[in-house]
Amino acid sequence: MEGFQLILGDYFIENKSAASTAEEATDLIGWVLNHGRVQSVFNETQEELNAGKVLAFLVANMTRWNTHYIAFDRLLTLKDVMRQAVILRKDDIISGQVGAEKNRQKYEKLKREALKYCDLIDDGGFWRRLSAVVKDVEPICLGVNMNQTDTLRPDQALLSFAGIFLYFQKHSIQAVAIGMTKRLEKRWNALDQPMFILALVLNPFERLSCFGDKANVTQFSLHTILLESRPQKNEQTPEEEALYYEEKALKEKSISNSFFSYLAGKGIFADWEQNKAAFECVNGDDPIAMWTVFRKEPSVAELAEFAIMLLSISVNQAGLERNFSDLKIKKTRLQNRLRLPRLEKMAKVGADLRASQLGSGLIKEREKRQNHDDEKIKSLLAVPRYADLVDAGDDEDANVEGPIYPQTVLIKSRSSWRKEITKWMAAHRAEDSDEEGREILANTAYGRHRSKWLPRSLDLLFSRTTDENIDQHIKRLRKKTALTEEARLMELLADEEADNEHIPDDGELEGSGCHDPHTPDYFTLQIPHSGPTSTPQSCPSTPDPVT
């Protein structure tokens, strides 16, 4: 799920207004942090309003995706303080900006700059736009935070992906909703869909509950995916191959029976729903713990082994990147002759020492960061099961020995923000150029005889037809019907008007004495004749009344 982090770039590319607002917010934060006397004015105002409590102005870090949300959210928290400082102490802010500048031109330039930022702070529209940006960025950063842990399971990654998709599907700006859902569908199409869907189905706490009514999922389609996803054989001798196919047939029959029982909640799984809450209270909602219990049952042992293997897959590179960071500390400019065998031993020894020190209490485990409220986590995304993953997602450097001081790039100006947006757009262009190769790779992942049910879009898998959607659909149909009836009436009136233009009045009818020879006679019948030609004959004229 490495491309998950690029969703934030997707959002700013699709929502130009949000990108402009983020640029203004970044520039405002940089202005405050670059002028100590101006910052002191805002801090003094905080002390007066917050009983001595002062919150720092935070700046986004280009290598930390969540810092964009954190920096904007903190700025939004300080909105009232900054606006009050602008109202009551604008002269002090201008004085802090200008300082002791004596040059008249430079003085006026610095004053105009200070007034520009004061006007931005006093602009209510800016804060409304920033609030909308924070609201949209928060679920993305929540998903990124969850996908940074090396314990991320495939089903958790799929739920977070689907949650962000459903959030932007309901976005108030239609262009953003269409653009974001299209980009998310493109990323989902490039993934190994059978692995993620099977992992979600084999999670006993979820099973089929997260799929929408448009998914059209059946037990037989899932069964086909399950059989196709099992490990294939290696090169073998003819005798070993015959024995392999015999064992394979027995295992497939066993796993098929147990899988259908699992989906239907029959047999050994019959009382799972009744006892699920008690099991969760003791063991948590870890599906691997449940399948470990069923591994001891011979009738479902094959399915349990496969489920444990599938749910144990880590779908990101967080652990690998931490190992590289650890190796970068060990192999430095002075220790540049270390070879891979020794580096591997040093990494293993360091990890073992850290684990033993944590176990004995000699060192404290890093405290977990809490960037999102627990109540918000449940309402941010439509698909549940995120709280536990957020708690585990902050232990990023647990296996890294010693302090790390990475090189960071802070975004404190408009130019820095534009450079970052440019990098995001370059990454998207690189993805678009490599799209064909990724589609080939994705198709290979489904197997030679892949299921016809896949690939499946996120909209079909997780969207639900709610009562509100049905009511809106009925209203649209009624409106369309009314418009259609009105259009038909207008067409009839237009036809009638056109007929009136050609029908002669009473003065032009035959027998009135005012008949125009160039006007067609509407009372003439074309009677076919048996001869070569047909002579038009007129209807007999009506006799005049006897006077």
Coordinates of C-alpha atoms in Angstrom, one line a residue:
M1 CA 0.0 0.0 0.0
E2 CA 2.9 2.4 -0.8
G3 CA 0.7 4.4 -3.1
F4 CA -1.8 5.1 -0.2
Q5 CA 0.3 8.1 0.8
L6 CA -0.2 9.7 -2.6
I7 CA -3.9 10.1 -2.0
L8 CA -3.2 13.3 -0.2
G9 CA -1.6 14.6 -3.4
D10 CA -4.6 13.3 -5.3
Y11 CA -6.8 15.5 -3.2
F12 CA -4.9 18.7 -3.7
I13 CA -4.6 18.1 -7.4
E14 CA -8.4 17.5 -7.8
N15 CA -9.4 20.3 -5.4
K16 CA -7.6 23.5 -6.7
S17 CA -9.4 25.7 -4.1
A18 CA -8.1 23.4 -1.3
A19 CA -4.6 23.6 -2.7
S20 CA -4.8 27.4 -2.8
T21 CA -6.1 27.5 0.8
A22 CA -3.4 25.2 2.0
E23 CA -0.8 27.4 0.3
E24 CA -2.2 30.5 2.1
A25 CA -2.2 28.6 5.5
T26 CA 1.3 27.4 5.0
D27 CA 2.5 30.9 4.1
L28 CA 0.7 32.4 7.2
I29 CA 2.3 29.8 9.5
G30 CA 5.7 30.6 8.0
W31 CA 5.2 34.3 8.4
V32 CA 4.4 33.9 12.2
L33 CA 7.4 31.6 12.8
N34 CA 9.8 33.8 10.9
H35 CA 9.0 36.9 12.9
G36 CA 9.6 36.4 16.6
R37 CA 8.1 39.7 17.8
V38 CA 4.9 39.0 15.8
Q39 CA 4.7 35.5 17.3
S40 CA 5.2 36.9 20.8
V41 CA 2.1 39.1 20.3
F42 CA 0.0 36.0 19.5
N43 CA 1.5 34.1 22.4
E44 CA 0.7 36.9 24.8
T45 CA -2.9 36.9 23.6
Q46 CA -3.1 33.1 24.1
E47 CA -1.9 33.6 27.7
E48 CA -4.7 36.1 28.4
L49 CA -7.4 34.0 26.8
N50 CA -6.3 30.5 27.8
A51 CA -5.2 31.1 31.4
G52 CA -1.5 31.0 30.7
K53 CA -1.6 28.1 28.3
V54 CA 0.2 28.7 25.0
L55 CA 0.0 26.4 22.0
A56 CA 2.9 26.4 19.5
F57 CA 2.5 27.1 15.8
L58 CA 3.2 23.8 14.0
V59 CA 4.7 23.5 10.5
A60 CA 4.2 20.7 8.0
N61 CA 7.1 18.4 7.2
M62 CA 7.5 17.2 3.7
T63 CA 8.5 13.6 4.8
R64 CA 5.7 13.3 7.3
W65 CA 2.3 13.1 5.6
N66 CA 0.2 13.5 8.7
T67 CA 1.9 16.8 9.6
H68 CA -0.1 18.6 6.9
Y69 CA -3.3 17.8 8.8
I70 CA -1.8 18.5 12.2
A71 CA -0.4 21.9 11.1
F72 CA -3.6 23.1 9.6
D73 CA -5.7 21.8 12.5
R74 CA -3.5 23.6 15.0
L75 CA -3.8 26.8 13.0
L76 CA -7.6 26.4 13.0
T77 CA -7.5 25.9 16.8
L78 CA -5.7 29.3 17.1
K79 CA -8.2 31.1 14.9
D80 CA -10.0 33.0 17.7
V81 CA -6.7 34.0 19.4
M82 CA -5.2 35.3 16.1
R83 CA -8.3 37.2 15.1
Q84 CA -8.6 38.9 18.5
A85 CA -4.9 39.8 18.4
V86 CA -5.4 41.4 15.0
I87 CA -8.4 43.4 16.3
L88 CA -6.8 44.6 19.6
R89 CA -3.1 44.7 18.8
K90 CA -2.7 45.3 15.1
D91 CA -0.3 48.2 15.7
D92 CA 1.9 45.9 17.7
I93 CA 1.9 43.3 15.0
I94 CA 2.9 45.9 12.4
S95 CA 5.6 47.2 14.7
G96 CA 6.9 43.6 15.2
Q97 CA 7.0 43.1 11.4
V98 CA 8.7 46.4 10.6
G99 CA 11.1 46.5 13.6
A100 CA 13.7 49.3 13.4
E101 CA 13.7 49.7 9.7
K102 CA 14.6 53.3 8.7
N103 CA 14.4 53.1 4.9
R104 CA 11.0 54.5 3.8
Q105 CA 10.5 52.1 0.9
K106 CA 11.4 49.0 2.9
Y107 CA 9.3 50.3 5.8
E108 CA 6.2 50.6 3.6
K109 CA 6.8 47.2 2.0
L110 CA 7.1 45.5 5.4
K111 CA 4.0 47.3 6.6
R112 CA 2.0 46.2 3.5
E113 CA 3.1 42.7 4.2
A114 CA 1.9 42.8 7.8
L115 CA -1.4 44.3 6.8
K116 CA -1.8 41.6 4.1
Y117 CA -1.5 38.8 6.7
C118 CA -3.7 40.7 9.2
D119 CA -6.4 41.0 6.5
L120 CA -6.0 37.2 5.8
I121 CA -6.4 36.4 9.5
D122 CA -9.5 38.7 9.7
D123 CA -11.0 37.1 6.6
G124 CA -13.8 34.7 7.7
G125 CA -13.9 33.1 4.2
F126 CA -10.3 31.9 4.7
W127 CA -11.1 30.1 7.9
R128 CA -14.2 28.5 6.4
R129 CA -12.1 27.2 3.5
L130 CA -9.4 26.0 5.9
S131 CA -12.0 24.2 8.0
A132 CA -13.2 22.4 4.9
V133 CA -9.7 21.4 3.9
V134 CA -9.0 20.0 7.4
K135 CA -12.2 18.1 7.3
D136 CA -11.2 16.5 4.0
V137 CA -7.6 15.9 4.8
E138 CA -8.3 14.2 8.2
P139 CA -9.7 10.9 6.9
I140 CA -6.8 10.7 4.4
C141 CA -4.2 11.2 7.2
L142 CA -6.1 8.7 9.4
G143 CA -5.8 6.1 6.7
V144 CA -2.1 7.0 6.1
N145 CA -1.4 6.6 9.8
M146 CA -3.0 3.2 9.9
N147 CA -1.2 2.0 6.8
Q148 CA 2.2 3.0 8.3
T149 CA 2.4 0.1 10.7
D150 CA 4.1 -3.1 9.8
T151 CA 1.3 -5.1 11.5
L152 CA -1.3 -3.9 9.0
R153 CA -3.4 -6.8 7.7
P154 CA -4.9 -6.9 4.2
D155 CA -8.4 -6.7 5.4
Q156 CA -7.6 -3.6 7.5
A157 CA -5.9 -1.9 4.5
L158 CA -9.0 -2.7 2.3
L159 CA -11.4 -1.2 5.0
S160 CA -9.4 2.0 5.3
F161 CA -9.2 2.3 1.5
A162 CA -12.9 1.7 1.2
G163 CA -13.7 4.2 4.0
I164 CA -11.8 7.0 2.2
F165 CA -13.6 6.1 -1.0
L166 CA -17.0 6.3 0.6
Y167 CA -16.1 9.6 2.3
F168 CA -15.2 11.3 -1.0
Q169 CA -18.1 9.7 -2.8
K170 CA -20.4 11.9 -0.7
H171 CA -18.3 15.0 -1.1
S172 CA -20.3 18.2 -1.4
I173 CA -18.2 19.3 -4.5
Q174 CA -19.2 17.1 -7.3
A175 CA -16.0 17.6 -9.3
V176 CA -13.9 16.6 -6.3
A177 CA -16.1 13.6 -5.7
I178 CA -15.8 12.4 -9.3
G179 CA -12.1 13.0 -9.5
M180 CA -11.2 11.4 -6.1
T181 CA -13.3 8.3 -6.6
K182 CA -11.8 7.9 -10.1
R183 CA -8.3 8.1 -8.7
L184 CA -9.1 5.7 -5.8
E185 CA -10.7 3.2 -8.2
K186 CA -7.5 3.4 -10.4
R187 CA -5.3 2.6 -7.4
W188 CA -7.6 -0.2 -6.2
N189 CA -7.6 -1.8 -9.7
A190 CA -3.8 -2.0 -9.6
L191 CA -3.8 -4.1 -6.4
D192 CA -4.2 -7.8 -5.9
Q193 CA -7.9 -7.8 -5.3
P194 CA -8.4 -11.5 -4.5
M195 CA -6.0 -11.3 -1.6
F196 CA -7.6 -8.3 0.0
I197 CA -11.2 -9.5 -0.5
L198 CA -10.4 -13.0 0.8
A199 CA -8.7 -11.5 3.9
L200 CA -11.8 -9.4 4.6
V201 CA -14.1 -12.4 4.1
L202 CA -11.9 -14.7 6.3
N203 CA -12.0 -12.1 9.1
P204 CA -14.7 -13.7 11.3
F205 CA -15.6 -10.3 12.8
E206 CA -16.5 -8.9 9.4
R207 CA -17.1 -11.7 6.9
L208 CA -19.6 -10.3 4.3
S209 CA -21.1 -7.5 6.5
C210 CA -19.0 -4.7 4.9
F211 CA -20.1 -5.4 1.3
G212 CA -22.8 -3.3 -0.2
D213 CA -25.9 -4.6 -1.9
K214 CA -24.4 -3.8 -5.3
A215 CA -21.4 -6.2 -4.7
N216 CA -23.4 -9.2 -6.1
V217 CA -21.1 -11.4 -4.0
T218 CA -22.0 -15.1 -3.8
Q219 CA -20.6 -18.1 -1.9
F220 CA -19.6 -19.8 -5.2
S221 CA -17.7 -16.8 -6.5
L222 CA -15.7 -16.5 -3.3
H223 CA -15.1 -20.2 -3.3
T224 CA -13.6 -20.0 -6.8
I225 CA -11.3 -17.1 -5.7
L226 CA -10.3 -19.2 -2.6
L227 CA -9.2 -22.2 -4.7
E228 CA -7.4 -20.0 -7.2
S229 CA -5.5 -18.2 -4.5
R230 CA -4.0 -21.3 -2.8
P231 CA -0.2 -21.9 -3.3
Q232 CA 0.7 -23.7 -6.5
K233 CA 3.1 -26.6 -6.8
N234 CA 6.8 -26.4 -7.8
E235 CA 8.5 -28.6 -10.3
Q236 CA 8.2 -32.3 -9.4
T237 CA 8.9 -35.7 -10.8
P238 CA 5.9 -37.6 -12.4
E239 CA 5.5 -39.8 -9.3
E240 CA 5.6 -36.8 -7.0
E241 CA 3.2 -34.9 -9.3
A242 CA 0.6 -37.7 -9.2
L243 CA 0.8 -37.8 -5.4
Y244 CA 0.5 -34.1 -5.3
Y245 CA -2.7 -34.0 -7.4
E246 CA -4.2 -36.7 -5.2
E247 CA -3.4 -34.8 -2.0
K248 CA -4.6 -31.6 -3.6
A249 CA -8.0 -33.0 -4.5
L250 CA -8.5 -34.2 -0.9
K251 CA -7.4 -30.8 0.5
E252 CA -9.6 -28.8 -1.8
K253 CA -12.6 -30.9 -0.9
S254 CA -11.8 -30.4 2.8
I255 CA -11.3 -26.6 2.4
S256 CA -14.4 -26.3 0.3
N257 CA -16.6 -27.9 2.8
S258 CA -15.2 -25.9 5.7
F259 CA -15.4 -22.7 3.7
F260 CA -19.1 -23.1 2.9
S261 CA -19.8 -24.0 6.5
Y262 CA -17.9 -20.8 7.6
L263 CA -19.9 -18.6 5.3
A264 CA -23.2 -20.2 6.2
G265 CA -22.4 -20.3 10.0
K266 CA -23.1 -24.0 10.1
G267 CA -21.3 -27.0 11.7
I268 CA -18.4 -26.0 13.9
F269 CA -19.1 -22.3 13.2
A270 CA -22.7 -22.5 14.2
D271 CA -22.3 -20.9 17.7
W272 CA -19.7 -18.3 16.7
E273 CA -22.1 -15.4 16.4
Q274 CA -23.5 -16.1 19.8
N275 CA -20.1 -16.3 21.5
K276 CA -18.3 -13.7 19.4
A277 CA -18.7 -10.9 21.9
A278 CA -17.3 -13.0 24.8
F279 CA -14.3 -14.1 22.6
E280 CA -13.7 -10.5 21.7
C281 CA -13.7 -9.4 25.3
V282 CA -10.9 -11.8 26.2
N283 CA -8.8 -11.9 23.0
G284 CA -9.7 -8.7 21.2
D285 CA -10.9 -8.5 17.6
D286 CA -7.8 -10.3 16.2
P287 CA -9.0 -12.8 13.6
I288 CA -5.7 -14.7 13.8
A289 CA -6.5 -15.6 17.4
M290 CA -9.8 -17.1 16.3
W291 CA -8.4 -19.2 13.5
T292 CA -5.6 -20.4 15.8
V293 CA -8.3 -22.0 17.9
F294 CA -9.9 -23.7 14.9
R295 CA -6.5 -24.9 13.7
K296 CA -6.8 -27.8 16.1
E297 CA -10.0 -29.0 14.5
P298 CA -9.2 -31.6 11.7
S299 CA -12.3 -30.7 9.7
V300 CA -11.3 -27.0 9.3
A301 CA -7.5 -27.2 9.8
E302 CA -6.7 -26.6 6.1
L303 CA -8.9 -23.5 6.0
A304 CA -7.5 -22.2 9.3
E305 CA -3.9 -22.6 8.1
F306 CA -4.7 -20.7 4.9
A307 CA -6.6 -17.9 6.8
I308 CA -3.7 -17.5 9.2
M309 CA -1.2 -17.3 6.4
L310 CA -3.3 -14.7 4.5
L311 CA -4.1 -12.5 7.5
S312 CA -0.4 -12.5 8.6
I313 CA 0.7 -10.8 5.4
S314 CA 2.0 -7.3 5.9
V315 CA 0.9 -5.1 3.0
N316 CA 3.3 -2.2 3.5
Q317 CA 7.0 -1.5 3.7
A318 CA 7.2 0.2 7.1
G319 CA 9.3 -2.5 8.7
L320 CA 11.7 -2.7 5.8
E321 CA 12.2 1.1 5.8
R322 CA 12.9 1.0 9.5
N323 CA 15.5 -1.7 8.9
F324 CA 17.2 0.5 6.3
S325 CA 17.2 3.4 8.8
D326 CA 18.8 1.1 11.4
L327 CA 21.5 0.0 8.9
K328 CA 22.2 3.6 7.9
I329 CA 23.1 4.3 11.5
K330 CA 25.4 1.3 11.8
K331 CA 27.1 1.7 8.4
T332 CA 28.4 5.3 8.4
R333 CA 31.1 7.3 6.7
L334 CA 33.7 6.0 9.2
Q335 CA 32.3 2.4 9.3
N336 CA 32.0 2.0 5.5
R337 CA 33.8 -1.4 5.2
L338 CA 31.0 -3.4 6.9
R339 CA 29.7 -6.1 4.8
L340 CA 26.2 -7.5 4.6
P341 CA 26.8 -10.6 6.8
R342 CA 28.1 -8.6 9.7
L343 CA 25.4 -5.9 9.2
E344 CA 22.7 -8.6 9.4
K345 CA 24.2 -10.0 12.7
M346 CA 24.4 -6.5 14.2
A347 CA 20.8 -5.8 13.3
K348 CA 19.6 -9.1 14.8
V349 CA 21.6 -8.6 18.0
G350 CA 20.4 -5.0 18.3
A351 CA 16.8 -6.0 17.9
D352 CA 17.2 -8.8 20.5
L353 CA 18.9 -6.4 23.0
R354 CA 16.1 -3.9 22.6
A355 CA 13.4 -6.5 23.1
S356 CA 15.1 -7.9 26.3
Q357 CA 15.5 -4.4 27.7
L358 CA 11.9 -3.6 27.0
G359 CA 10.8 -6.8 28.7
S360 CA 12.9 -6.1 31.8
G361 CA 11.8 -2.5 32.1
L362 CA 15.3 -1.0 31.5
I363 CA 13.9 1.3 28.8
K364 CA 10.5 2.7 28.3
E365 CA 8.4 2.0 25.2
R366 CA 7.7 5.0 23.1
E367 CA 4.4 6.6 23.9
K368 CA 1.8 6.4 21.2
R369 CA 0.7 9.5 19.4
Q370 CA -2.9 10.4 19.3
N371 CA -3.6 12.7 16.4
H372 CA -7.4 12.0 16.2
D373 CA -10.1 11.9 18.7
D374 CA -11.5 8.4 19.5
E375 CA -15.1 9.6 18.9
K376 CA -14.0 11.1 15.5
I377 CA -12.3 7.9 14.4
K378 CA -15.6 6.1 14.4
S379 CA -17.4 8.8 12.4
L380 CA -14.7 9.8 9.9
L381 CA -15.0 6.7 7.7
A382 CA -18.0 4.7 6.9
V383 CA -16.3 1.4 7.2
P384 CA -15.5 0.5 10.9
R385 CA -12.6 -1.3 12.7
Y386 CA -10.0 1.4 12.9
A387 CA -9.4 2.3 16.5
D388 CA -7.1 -0.6 17.4
L389 CA -5.0 -0.1 14.3
V390 CA -4.5 3.5 15.1
D391 CA -3.2 2.6 18.6
A392 CA -0.7 0.2 17.0
G393 CA 0.3 2.4 14.2
D394 CA 2.5 4.8 16.1
D395 CA 5.2 2.5 17.2
E396 CA 7.2 3.2 14.1
D397 CA 10.7 3.0 15.5
A398 CA 10.4 0.2 17.9
N399 CA 13.2 -1.8 16.3
V400 CA 15.5 1.1 15.6
E401 CA 18.5 1.1 17.9
G402 CA 19.7 4.5 19.2
P403 CA 18.4 8.0 18.3
I404 CA 17.6 8.9 14.7
Y405 CA 17.8 12.4 13.4
P406 CA 16.4 12.3 9.9
Q407 CA 16.9 15.1 7.5
T408 CA 13.6 17.0 7.3
V409 CA 12.2 19.6 5.0
L410 CA 9.8 22.0 6.6
I411 CA 7.2 23.8 4.5
K412 CA 7.1 27.4 5.6
S413 CA 6.4 29.4 2.5
R414 CA 4.3 29.5 -0.7
S415 CA 7.3 28.4 -2.8
S416 CA 7.9 25.3 -0.7
W417 CA 4.3 24.4 -0.9
R418 CA 4.3 24.8 -4.7
K419 CA 7.5 22.6 -4.9
E420 CA 5.7 19.9 -3.0
I421 CA 2.6 20.1 -5.2
T422 CA 4.9 19.9 -8.2
K423 CA 6.5 16.7 -6.9
W424 CA 3.1 15.1 -6.3
M425 CA 2.1 16.0 -9.9
A426 CA 5.3 14.5 -11.2
A427 CA 4.7 11.3 -9.2
H428 CA 1.2 11.1 -10.8
R429 CA 2.6 11.6 -14.3
A430 CA 5.1 8.8 -13.6
E431 CA 2.2 6.5 -12.5
D432 CA 0.2 7.3 -15.6
S433 CA 3.1 6.5 -17.9
D434 CA 3.5 3.1 -16.1
E435 CA -0.2 2.4 -16.0
E436 CA -0.1 -0.2 -18.8
G437 CA 2.6 -2.3 -17.1
R438 CA 0.8 -2.2 -13.8
E439 CA -2.4 -3.4 -15.4
I440 CA -0.6 -6.4 -16.9
L441 CA 0.9 -7.2 -13.5
A442 CA -2.5 -6.8 -11.8
N443 CA -4.1 -9.2 -14.3
T444 CA -1.3 -11.7 -13.7
A445 CA -2.1 -11.7 -10.0
Y446 CA -5.6 -13.2 -10.7
G447 CA -4.2 -16.4 -12.1
R448 CA -4.6 -18.0 -15.5
H449 CA -8.2 -18.9 -14.9
R450 CA -9.3 -16.0 -12.8
S451 CA -12.8 -15.6 -11.4
K452 CA -15.3 -13.7 -13.6
W453 CA -16.5 -11.9 -10.5
L454 CA -13.2 -9.9 -10.3
P455 CA -11.9 -7.3 -10.8
R456 CA -14.6 -5.4 -8.9
S457 CA -14.8 -1.7 -8.3
L458 CA -14.9 -0.1 -4.9
D459 CA -18.3 1.4 -5.7
L460 CA -19.8 -2.0 -6.4
L461 CA -18.2 -3.6 -3.4
F462 CA -19.0 -1.1 -0.6
S463 CA -21.6 1.3 -1.8
R464 CA -25.1 0.8 -0.4
T465 CA -28.5 1.7 -1.8
T466 CA -29.9 3.5 1.2
D467 CA -33.5 4.7 1.7
E468 CA -32.4 8.2 1.0
N469 CA -30.9 7.2 -2.3
I470 CA -34.0 5.4 -3.2
D471 CA -36.2 8.5 -2.4
Q472 CA -33.8 10.7 -4.4
H473 CA -34.0 8.2 -7.3
I474 CA -37.8 8.3 -7.2
K475 CA -37.8 12.1 -7.1
R476 CA -35.6 12.2 -10.1
L477 CA -37.8 9.8 -12.0
R478 CA -40.9 11.8 -11.2
K479 CA -39.2 15.0 -12.2
K480 CA -38.0 13.4 -15.4
T481 CA -41.5 12.1 -16.1
A482 CA -43.0 15.5 -15.5
L483 CA -40.5 17.1 -17.8
T484 CA -41.2 14.4 -20.4
E485 CA -44.9 15.1 -20.2
E486 CA -44.4 18.8 -20.5
A487 CA -42.1 18.3 -23.5
R488 CA -44.8 16.2 -25.2
L489 CA -47.4 18.9 -24.6
M490 CA -45.1 21.5 -26.0
E491 CA -44.5 19.4 -29.1
L492 CA -48.2 18.9 -29.6
L493 CA -48.8 22.7 -29.3
A494 CA -45.9 23.3 -31.8
D495 CA -47.4 20.8 -34.3
E496 CA -50.9 22.4 -33.9
E497 CA -49.4 25.8 -34.5
A498 CA -47.6 24.5 -37.6
D499 CA -50.8 23.0 -38.9
N500 CA -52.7 26.3 -38.4
E501 CA -50.2 28.0 -40.6
H502 CA -51.2 25.8 -43.6
I503 CA -54.9 25.2 -43.1
P504 CA -56.9 27.8 -45.2
D505 CA -59.5 29.9 -43.6
D506 CA -63.2 29.9 -44.7
G507 CA -62.5 32.5 -47.4
E508 CA -60.1 30.1 -49.2
L509 CA -62.3 27.0 -49.2
E510 CA -63.8 25.7 -52.5
G511 CA -67.2 27.2 -53.3
S512 CA -66.7 30.4 -51.4
G513 CA -65.8 32.3 -54.5
C514 CA -62.4 33.3 -53.2
H515 CA -60.6 30.1 -54.0
D516 CA -56.9 30.6 -54.8
P517 CA -55.8 28.3 -57.7
H518 CA -52.3 28.1 -56.2
T519 CA -53.6 26.8 -52.8
P520 CA -53.9 23.0 -52.5
D521 CA -57.5 21.8 -52.5
Y522 CA -57.9 20.0 -49.1
F523 CA -61.3 18.6 -50.2
T524 CA -59.9 16.8 -53.3
L525 CA -59.6 13.0 -53.1
Q526 CA -57.0 11.1 -55.0
I527 CA -59.0 8.1 -56.3
P528 CA -56.9 5.5 -58.0
H529 CA -58.0 4.6 -61.6
S530 CA -57.7 1.4 -63.4
G531 CA -56.2 3.1 -66.4
P532 CA -52.6 4.3 -66.8
T533 CA -53.4 7.6 -65.1
S534 CA -55.5 8.7 -62.2
T535 CA -57.7 11.8 -62.6
P536 CA -58.4 13.7 -59.4
Q537 CA -62.1 13.9 -58.7
S538 CA -63.7 16.4 -56.4
C539 CA -66.3 15.6 -53.9
P540 CA -69.8 16.5 -54.9
S541 CA -70.6 20.0 -53.8
T542 CA -73.2 20.5 -51.2
P543 CA -76.5 21.8 -52.8
D544 CA -77.5 25.2 -51.8
P545 CA -80.3 25.4 -49.4
V546 CA -83.8 26.1 -50.9
T547 CA -84.9 29.6 -50.2

